[in-house]
Coordinates of C-alpha atoms in Angstrom, one line a residue:
Chain S
G154 CA 0.1 -0.2 0.1
E155 CA 0.8 3.7 0.2
S156 CA 2.4 3.5 3.4
V157 CA 5.2 0.9 2.5
G158 CA 8.4 2.0 3.6
L159 CA 6.9 4.5 6.1
H160 CA 7.8 3.9 9.8
L161 CA 4.6 5.3 11.5
P162 CA 3.6 4.9 15.0
T163 CA 1.4 1.8 15.6
L164 CA -1.1 1.2 18.2
S165 CA -2.3 -2.2 18.4
V166 CA -5.7 -2.8 20.2
Q167 CA -8.1 -5.7 20.7
E168 CA -11.3 -5.9 18.8
G169 CA -14.0 -4.2 21.3
D170 CA -11.5 -2.0 23.3
N171 CA -11.3 1.6 23.1
S172 CA -8.5 3.1 21.3
I173 CA -6.7 6.6 21.8
I174 CA -4.8 8.2 19.1
N175 CA -2.8 11.3 20.2
C176 CA -1.2 14.1 18.1
A177 CA 0.7 17.3 19.1
Y178 CA 0.0 20.4 16.7
S179 CA 2.4 23.0 15.9
N180 CA 0.6 26.4 15.5
S181 CA -0.8 28.0 18.3
A182 CA -2.7 30.0 16.0
S183 CA -4.4 27.2 14.5
D184 CA -8.3 27.3 15.0
Y185 CA -9.8 24.1 13.1
F186 CA -8.7 20.6 13.5
I187 CA -9.8 17.6 11.7
W188 CA -9.0 13.9 12.0
Y189 CA -8.9 11.7 8.9
K190 CA -8.6 8.3 8.4
Q191 CA -6.6 6.6 5.6
E192 CA -7.0 3.0 4.4
S193 CA -4.7 1.4 2.1
G194 CA -5.1 2.6 -1.4
K195 CA -7.4 5.3 -0.6
G196 CA -7.2 9.0 0.3
P197 CA -7.6 10.7 3.7
Q198 CA -11.3 10.5 4.6
F199 CA -12.9 12.9 7.1
I200 CA -13.8 11.6 10.3
I201 CA -14.4 14.3 12.8
D202 CA -13.7 18.0 13.4
I203 CA -13.4 20.6 16.0
R204 CA -12.9 24.2 16.2
S205 CA -10.7 25.8 18.9
N206 CA -13.7 27.3 20.9
M207 CA -14.7 23.6 22.0
D208 CA -12.5 21.0 23.8
K209 CA -14.6 18.0 23.2
R210 CA -16.7 16.9 20.4
Q211 CA -18.5 13.6 19.7
G212 CA -19.5 11.6 16.7
Q213 CA -20.7 8.2 16.2
R214 CA -18.3 6.1 18.2
V215 CA -15.5 8.6 18.1
T216 CA -14.6 11.6 20.3
V217 CA -12.1 14.4 19.5
L218 CA -10.6 16.3 22.6
L219 CA -8.4 19.5 22.4
N220 CA -6.3 20.9 24.9
K221 CA -5.0 24.3 23.7
T222 CA -2.8 24.8 26.5
V223 CA -0.4 22.1 25.5
K224 CA -1.3 22.2 21.9
H225 CA -2.7 18.5 21.7
L226 CA -5.5 16.7 19.9
S227 CA -6.9 13.1 20.6
L228 CA -9.1 10.9 18.9
Q229 CA -11.0 8.1 21.1
I230 CA -12.6 5.3 19.0
A231 CA -15.1 3.5 21.2
A232 CA -15.6 -0.4 20.8
T233 CA -12.7 -0.5 18.0
Q234 CA -13.7 -2.5 15.2
P235 CA -11.5 -4.4 12.5
G236 CA -12.7 -1.9 9.9
D237 CA -11.1 0.8 11.9
S238 CA -7.7 -0.6 11.1
A239 CA -6.2 2.3 9.1
V240 CA -3.6 5.4 9.4
Y241 CA -5.1 8.2 11.3
F242 CA -4.0 11.6 10.7
C243 CA -4.6 14.8 12.6
A244 CA -4.6 18.1 10.5
E245 CA -4.6 21.7 11.6
T246 CA -5.4 24.9 9.9
V247 CA -6.1 28.6 10.3
S248 CA -9.6 29.4 9.3
G249 CA -9.3 31.3 6.1
T250 CA -6.0 30.2 5.1
Y251 CA -7.5 26.8 3.6
K252 CA -3.9 25.1 4.2
Y253 CA -3.9 21.9 6.3
I254 CA -0.9 20.8 8.1
F255 CA -0.8 17.1 8.6
G256 CA 0.7 15.1 11.6
T257 CA 3.0 12.2 10.9
G258 CA 0.0 9.6 11.1
T259 CA -0.6 6.6 13.4
R260 CA -1.3 3.2 12.3
L261 CA -4.2 1.6 14.1
K262 CA -4.1 -2.1 13.9
V263 CA -7.2 -4.0 15.5
L264 CA -6.6 -7.6 16.7
A265 CA -9.0 -10.1 16.4
Chain N
E161 CA -22.3 12.8 -5.9
A162 CA -19.1 11.7 -7.4
G163 CA -16.0 12.4 -5.0
V164 CA -12.4 13.9 -6.0
T165 CA -11.0 11.7 -8.7
Q166 CA -7.4 11.5 -9.7
F167 CA -5.7 10.1 -12.7
P168 CA -3.5 7.9 -12.9
S169 CA -3.4 6.0 -9.6
H170 CA -0.1 4.8 -10.3
S171 CA 2.8 6.2 -12.6
V172 CA 6.4 4.6 -12.8
I173 CA 8.6 6.9 -14.7
E174 CA 12.5 7.1 -15.1
K175 CA 14.4 10.1 -13.7
G176 CA 14.3 12.9 -16.3
Q177 CA 11.0 12.1 -17.6
T178 CA 7.8 14.2 -17.4
V179 CA 4.7 13.3 -15.7
T180 CA 1.3 15.0 -15.7
L181 CA -1.1 14.2 -12.7
R182 CA -4.6 15.3 -13.0
C183 CA -7.5 15.9 -10.8
D184 CA -11.3 16.4 -11.2
P185 CA -12.5 17.9 -8.2
I186 CA -16.3 17.6 -6.7
S187 CA -18.6 19.3 -9.0
G188 CA -19.0 22.9 -7.9
H189 CA -16.2 23.1 -5.6
D190 CA -14.1 26.3 -6.0
N191 CA -11.1 25.3 -3.8
L192 CA -8.8 23.0 -5.2
Y193 CA -5.7 21.9 -3.3
W194 CA -2.8 19.4 -4.1
Y195 CA -0.8 17.8 -1.4
R196 CA 1.9 15.1 -1.3
R197 CA 3.3 12.6 0.8
V198 CA 6.9 11.5 0.1
M199 CA 8.1 8.2 1.7
G200 CA 8.9 8.6 5.4
K201 CA 7.2 12.0 5.9
E202 CA 3.9 13.7 6.5
I203 CA 1.4 15.0 4.1
K204 CA 2.5 18.1 2.9
F205 CA 0.5 21.1 1.3
L206 CA 1.8 22.0 -2.4
L207 CA -1.1 24.7 -3.4
H208 CA -4.5 26.1 -3.4
F209 CA -6.6 27.2 -6.3
V210 CA -9.8 29.2 -6.1
K211 CA -11.3 28.6 -9.3
E212 CA -8.6 29.2 -12.0
S213 CA -6.3 31.4 -9.8
K214 CA -3.4 30.3 -7.5
Q215 CA -4.4 31.5 -4.0
D216 CA -1.4 30.0 -2.3
E217 CA 1.7 28.1 -4.1
S218 CA 4.1 28.5 -0.9
G219 CA 4.3 24.6 -0.7
M220 CA 5.6 24.1 -4.3
P221 CA 9.0 22.5 -3.7
N222 CA 10.7 24.0 -6.9
N223 CA 10.3 25.0 -10.6
R224 CA 10.0 21.5 -11.9
F225 CA 6.5 21.4 -10.5
L226 CA 3.8 23.4 -12.5
A227 CA 0.2 23.1 -11.6
E228 CA -2.8 24.4 -13.6
R229 CA -6.5 24.8 -13.4
T230 CA -7.5 26.2 -16.8
G231 CA -11.3 27.1 -16.8
G232 CA -11.3 26.5 -13.0
T233 CA -12.5 22.9 -13.3
Y234 CA -10.0 19.9 -13.3
S235 CA -6.2 20.6 -12.4
T236 CA -3.1 19.3 -13.7
L237 CA 0.2 19.0 -11.8
K238 CA 3.3 18.5 -14.2
V239 CA 6.6 17.6 -12.9
Q240 CA 9.3 18.2 -15.3
P241 CA 11.9 16.7 -15.3
A242 CA 11.3 14.3 -12.5
E243 CA 13.8 13.4 -9.9
L244 CA 14.1 10.6 -7.3
E245 CA 13.2 12.3 -4.5
D246 CA 9.7 13.1 -6.1
S247 CA 8.3 9.8 -5.6
G248 CA 5.6 9.6 -3.1
V249 CA 1.8 10.0 -3.1
Y250 CA 0.1 13.0 -4.7
F251 CA -3.2 14.0 -3.2
C252 CA -5.9 16.6 -4.6
A253 CA -8.5 17.8 -2.5
S254 CA -11.4 20.3 -2.9
S255 CA -13.9 22.2 -0.7
H256 CA -16.8 24.6 -1.5
A257 CA -16.1 28.3 -1.4
G258 CA -15.8 29.3 2.3
A259 CA -15.7 25.9 3.7
T260 CA -13.0 24.4 5.7
E261 CA -13.6 20.8 5.2
A262 CA -11.8 19.4 2.3
F263 CA -12.4 15.9 0.5
F264 CA -9.5 14.2 -0.6
G265 CA -9.0 12.0 -3.8
Q266 CA -7.5 8.5 -3.8
G267 CA -4.1 9.9 -4.5
T268 CA -1.7 9.2 -7.5
R269 CA 1.3 7.1 -6.6
L270 CA 4.1 8.1 -8.3
T271 CA 7.6 6.4 -8.4
V272 CA 10.5 7.8 -10.0
V273 CA 13.3 5.3 -11.1

């Protein structure tokens, strides 16, 4: 797949457990953050977003937490399923600039 | 609604050759972006079009890369001449005017040998 040769941090979790993927962002001026999921052979797919005026946002089985003090973002996936296996990227941007800065990505492996 | 589509999905070329990548954004999306991921590194911004105009090309690595979006519809990214370090996956994304959420294509894997 696209990630051959890349040495990504890997998180292995048992099916049914909760997963927490962390990301440190770089720009204190960033005010919009997105988590993307990338499966092999596909482009990044939007999962959930959060604006800087919030510290938590929930979706279906996913929760994003934002800590602006330490410039940290996390993605929590509840009851992880085999279909959740992918590379997860956080991305930050300053509203109006339309330029995303991506993190390096974390590979999530779901063990049966 | 069709998503962002990119052609080709894979391209293998020799060093010194020219390659042209194509991106068809989602219909009606004024914003079009090119990103790339070279091996071992994160996805990096290359440039941003608003309709046919280049809004931000600060991420273009050098003058061997030329992006166009004639007519404000599809876009092409030409690499001429290609070098080994250009190998990677090139992503295109698009979004509505004023929207921050961008939708990505599946990427073009470029291998320069």
